[in-house]
Structure formats: C-alpha cells, structure tokens
Amino acid sequence: MNNTVTTSIVDDVAVVQIDNPPVNALSHGVPEGLMAAIAEAEANPAVRAIVILGAGRTFVAGADIKDLEAAAWNSSVEPPDIHDLLARVEDATKPVVIAIHGTALGGGLELAMAAHYRVAVPDARVGLPEANLGIIPGAEGTQRLPRLVGVERAIDMIVTGKLFPVSDAHEWGLIDHIIDSAGRSSGSAADALRAGAVAFAHDVAGRGPHQKTRERGDKLGTPAENAPLFEAGRQLAKKVRPNQTAPATALEAIEAATTMPFDRGRRRERELAIGSVRSPQCRALVHAFMAERAVAKVPGVTDAPAAANLPAVEEVAIIGAGTMGSGIAMACANAGLRVVLTDASQERLDAGFAALRKNYDSSVKRGRLTSADVEKRLALVKGAVGYDACASADVVIEAVFEQMALKQQIFAALDGVAKPGAMLATNTSMLDIDAIASGTRRPESVVGLHFFSPAHVMRLVEIVRGSATSVATIASALALAKKLGKVGVVVKNSTGFVGNRMMLPYMYEAQFLVEDGATPEQVDRVLTTFGMAMGIFAVDDLGGLDVAWRIRKELNQFSEPGARRPLVADALVEMNRLGQKTGKGWYKYEGGRTPIPDADTTAVIDRVTAGAGIRRRRVEDDEIRERTIYALINEGARLLEEGVAMRAADIDVIYLTGYGFPGFRGGPMFHADKVGLPKILERVSAFHRELGERWKPAPLLERLVKEGRTFRDYDAGLMP
Ligand code: 3H9
C-alpha cells in the first residue's frame, strides 16, 4: 500500500480512501494502491464489503492530465492504462461500492462503472469529458456506459462531454443510490458520505450476487435500432464539436461495444484511445487546459506575501449602466456579490436595469435559471445615480464610453469617494491605464479589468497592470476573476493590451484581402473552416464598424508614410453601414442576426478599389488563411518580446477564451509552433517584401527560428 491510498475498517466494511490532491487523479501509484487495498480487504475475513471514496474536495477527476500530456508528446510513453485495476474491482470477491462527492470524471467515472455499486451525495456530478481533451474515454468507459445507461444516452454524454447532476444519473441507472444527508443534525458532508456508503455497503453485502457491468447486455440494442442513434451522434458531434476528431472516434468505440463481446470491444477501444492521445488535437486541447490553469499563477504576484491575505470582496460598484456595465453587474450577481449599478441619470439607470432583466429573462426561457433564481440575483443589484453610492464597495468598476477625459474625471471623483483600499478598475479595452490612474492619489489601486461582451457570458477578463498597480491589487483582480467564474489573464499596459492589439492587424489584413479581390464571405468561410467561432467580417458587423473607425481616429492609425489604410471600411462607416445595429455593414441583415452577402457591399468595394487604383485579382483560400492567422502570430510575438504578454500560453488563453480561436488548435502561438516557426517566418518575410512594412517580421520570431526553438520552449524558459 502507498500513501495515496489508505484503508480503515468500519464495522464489516473496508473503507478505501484515495488521497491524491488536488483532485485525486489516477496518477502513478493510485491504481496500484487500490489494487493492493482490494487484495487486502478480500483477504480479511472480518470484511464483507469494500467502499472506495476520495479525500478532500472531490472523488476522482480522471487520469492524471500530466501523464496524458507526456504520452501525447512522446510516442515512447504509454498512455495511462488502468485495465488491470478495473478488472480487479469488477472481479472482487466482495462487493465494491464507489462513493462519489464533488465530481467523478473521466477515468474516475470509468473506475466507478467497474464497481458493483455507485452511491453519491446529492450535489455530486458525473461525466466523461475526455472529448474536451481531444481523446476518448479510454478506460472502458465507451464499453460500460452504454451497458449501464443505453446507447443513446452514452452517445450524448460522451460526445458533449457535459457534467450531469447525480439526480439524472440515478434516473438513468448509472447511480444506484443517493445518500440523503438532509436529516443529519451533525457532522461534515464527508462524514455523511462515508456513513451513508458504509450503511449501503453493509446492506448489499448480505444480498449478492453482485452484477458485473461488463456482463450486462440488456441496454445495448440491436444494429437496426442503433444505426439511427449513431447517425444522430455524428450529427451532434458536427454541431457541438465541429472539426474535432475525438467524437467520431468515440462513436466507433461505442459501436464496438454494441457489436463485440466486452473483451474484444475494450481492446478496440484501447487501440482507438491510443490513436486519440497521439493526435495533434489532443496536444492542443491539453495545452489549452494546462494554459488556462497556468494563467492563474503569476510569478511575483500569486506567490507574493501580499497575495496571502487579500481583503474579501463582497460588494462591487459599477459606473455606467450600458451594455458592458449591466453585463458586468449580471456576472457579479451570478457569483453572489452585492452590486451597486450607477449612472449619471435615472433614465440611463432604468435602461441598464431593463437590459439586466431582459438577459435574465432569456436565461429563464432557455431553462438555465428558474424565476426564483433570477429574483434572488436581481435582489443583489441596487441602482444609484452618481458616485456617492460607490463608497461602501470593495471594488469599483468603471464601464463608461472609451473617452480618456471622461474616465480621468471619474477616477478623480472616485478618489474622494471610494473607501481606502478599494480596487479601482476600468473596463477600457484600449486606453492607457497609467493615464487613467494619473488623476488619483492611489494609482496603486488602479487596474484594468477588460471584460468581453456579453460580459455575463464571455469567460475572458484581461487584467491590465499599470506601472503603479500594486501586487495586492493584481492578486485581488485575479481572485475576483476566479470568483466570477472567469479566466483572468494578467497583461501589461499597452494600447489594446494583448487581445485587441493582435485583433487589429488580423482584422485589417482581412479587409485588405477583400480590397485585393476576396469577398467578405470568402474570408469568413476560410476562417470558420479553420475553426474560428465567427468570421471576422461577421464579428465586425456584430461589434459595429464604427468601433474600429473611432480607434483609427483616436490613435491616428495608418499615419506613417506609405501605410495602407482600410478604405472600404471607412467608406462603409461614412455610408452609415455600421453592422447589425443599422441592418447593414459588410453583410446585410433582414431582421435577424444572420449575415447575408450583399451586392451593395460588392459595389462599394468595386467603386472604392477602382478609385484607389487597386487591381482586384483572384485570392486563394491559402493566402487568406496565411495573411490573417500569421498577422495574429507576428503581432503576438511582438507582444511577448515587449513583455505585454508574459507567456505565449497567456496569448493562447486570451484568444481561446475571448476571441473564438478554436481549442483544437491550442491558440495562435501553439498553432504557430505546430505549423513550424521557420515556415511562418518564411511567409511573413515574403509578405513583408510584397506588402510592405506592416509585415516586418517580429524580432522574437526571427530569433526563435535562428535558434531552432518554439514558443513553447520560450515559455519553458528554454532560451539560451
Ligand atoms: C481521462 O480520465 C482519461 C481516461 O478516459 C483514461 C484513463 C486511463 N489530472 O480546474 P481546477 C488540477 S482524461 C491532473 O482549477 P476546479 C488542475 O490542473 C481526464 N490534474 O479546479 C489544477 O491544478 P493547479 C478526464 C488535474 O475546482 C487543480 O487540479 N478528466 C486534473 O475549477 C484544480 O483544477 C477531466 O478532463 C487531472 N485530471 O475544477 C477533468 N484535473 O491547482 C479535468 C484537474 O496546480 N478537470 N487537475 O493549477 C476538471 O474538469 C476540473 O479540474 C475539476 C475541478 C472539475 C475536476
């Protein structure tokens, strides 16, 4: 036995506990420990049943993702294989009961399905989220799940990768018993789980024989019954995971469960699982998982003494009840924080509350919240005109127009109102944090919290560190993002920070491609085929063409001699074709949100380019993909070198969580490594020669190529 698995005997039940923080992953040593514990319990005549449970916050979150990562990158490393453990559990001579709290995920649920019984506390959840990592459930999950819940449900669980409440799982036959601790007057939830599981195990010990899942076939259906279910599964995969390979592979494995005896089926699953682990998509998605967790750790901030004792955040004041302000209010109320939403007039405040109410109503319509939930959340939000109501807030978030003078005026006023130590945040997406902070006597408390629209939905928050922002303020901002269920990425103050600074060259390159001869719909098709959630022209129409137009003016962009200006975009704004809000932009909209290609846009493009002497030509899809995606990457390399982004992986997280970059490509910088930096540099250099200075290769890109290194090496500190 090892120290991650320990056994205690309670009455006639052996309680085997897995203690492998933080989430009891099945790392090396855990399966071995469990097998030894089962052998010992079988040999002990005083034991009649075995309970397996997890210590700490959860049951088992699956295979250790670090082991998966090692196997994904190195073909001489075997992917985790727990077949021996599963067989040992299922063939145990005494009944094995798995007791679930927190979550049973991936290999954790697969272990549970090999046991004879599964019990859980009411708030536990279960799922097979392997597809999120680009792999299939490879510990016999594709074989046992359809036996327990039927083929249709198994397909849904595995393709979506969703987590389900145990009440559902109980209904489907996946969980045998829910431990109701409501009547208990004392003791912790862990005590309730342990006591409930022991009582259940004691009870079933006398019953026998104990069903082995692998011997069941009653829910597997016939080929004729299953054919339409697999077809529906393929359609579902296309819809929820477009371009991803793991769901189709998983369907093949589930199909094997329905056509082969268990042992052959599980061998087929293993072959398919190994293929999925070795896939580029697995590498990319595991990178995305790890990177998302790595951004929460900022050297010099989260490990600093100041981060150990942060003041609690209970109340947030928001200045500006527009789209962003009311979205942020909703995000805060959803996290249980008290909110004071303020604006300069009652009229604007009323509009903000109306927007808040509308968003909540749509959550109710979609079945995400009950009316009672909504009322509880709305009760947390109070309205006020003027700044005085910000006095009791722990955090003040300014979310007004992008106008420096107005923001400076607000921060100066806040200085006199906000309580000492309060975080003073601005939701600016472009402006200089230091200039905003300069009007206060407490620039150390000023930070950028760049939320993305709609703020109650989008997961990304860029946390912008000004030159005076204190370590405690940054640490508090990270903690706040986590509390809101968002991914906070710390970046340095710079025009457009990371996300928007990369976005502009990407967007303008797309516009130049259209001027050169492509169409908006061709560019958008190439980008969505690449995997972007939306095409850039559809995005521009959604946000409004006037946004970038204002930025062009405010920043005096394209003023350097010889710079190419986006002429068509300017012309569309001048014609008041601002996008969805005016019914026309790059596309036209007929009442809905669906972009429809518009002959009038083509006419504008023809007129403007002819006037500028641009000879339009046929533009191939490859050129579109390279000029847009490589523009992102080249700018990303500059941001890294300037220290605006700390790590290449931070840029990836920003693009994955805020800009619709496809997870299965791991983010722009990860994608660059995969394409190969020499190839990227070669194309960027060619564009530099053909298209001008905007394509000047980033010095870091040149350096990495010269040294034969990647962005991943750069992050690992592997620079010579
Ligand atoms: C699998 O099981 C394959 C099988 O089919 C075949 C096997 C033979 N391993 O997310 P959090 C770490 S594939 C290692 O911030 P939360 C995470 O890195 C696996 N580490 O917490 C972080 O570390 P740190 C299928 C893991 O409360 C810490 O735990 N399973 C693993 O918001 C806290 O994580 C999954 O895909 C792991 N499996 O959410 C489940 N999981 O503190 C993936 C987490 O150093 N995990 N860590 O930054 C999750 O969905 C969430 O982490 C969970 C907790 C819901 C568990």
mmCIF file of C-alpha atoms in Angstrom, residues 88-98 112-118 176 210-213:
data_model
loop_
_atom_site.group_PDB
_atom_site.id
_atom_site.type_symbol
_atom_site.label_atom_id
_atom_site.label_comp_id
_atom_site.label_asym_id
_atom_site.label_seq_id
_atom_site.Cartn_x
_atom_site.Cartn_y
_atom_site.Cartn_z
ATOM 1 C CA ARG A 88 -9.580 -6.306 -10.171
ATOM 2 C CA VAL A 89 -12.503 -4.157 -8.986
ATOM 3 C CA GLU A 90 -15.111 -5.912 -11.087
ATOM 4 C CA ASP A 91 -13.864 -9.403 -10.178
ATOM 5 C CA ALA A 92 -13.506 -8.653 -6.467
ATOM 6 C CA THR A 93 -14.996 -11.430 -4.398
ATOM 7 C CA LYS A 94 -16.668 -8.910 -2.108
ATOM 8 C CA PRO A 95 -18.990 -6.161 -3.343
ATOM 9 C CA VAL A 96 -17.268 -2.889 -4.211
ATOM 10 C CA VAL A 97 -19.215 0.348 -3.676
ATOM 11 C CA ILE A 98 -17.923 3.631 -5.083
ATOM 12 C CA ALA A 112 -16.913 3.773 -10.691
ATOM 13 C CA MET A 113 -18.603 1.912 -13.556
ATOM 14 C CA ALA A 114 -16.367 -1.121 -12.996
ATOM 15 C CA ALA A 115 -17.581 -1.370 -9.404
ATOM 16 C CA HIS A 116 -20.705 -3.285 -8.420
ATOM 17 C CA TYR A 117 -22.490 -0.249 -6.956
ATOM 18 C CA ARG A 118 -22.281 3.515 -7.092
ATOM 19 C CA ASP A 176 -27.677 3.201 -7.564
ATOM 20 C CA HIS A 210 -23.351 -8.653 -7.480
ATOM 21 C CA GLN A 211 -23.858 -7.631 -11.078
ATOM 22 C CA LYS A 212 -20.744 -7.104 -13.200
ATOM 23 C CA THR A 213 -21.361 -4.283 -15.670
#
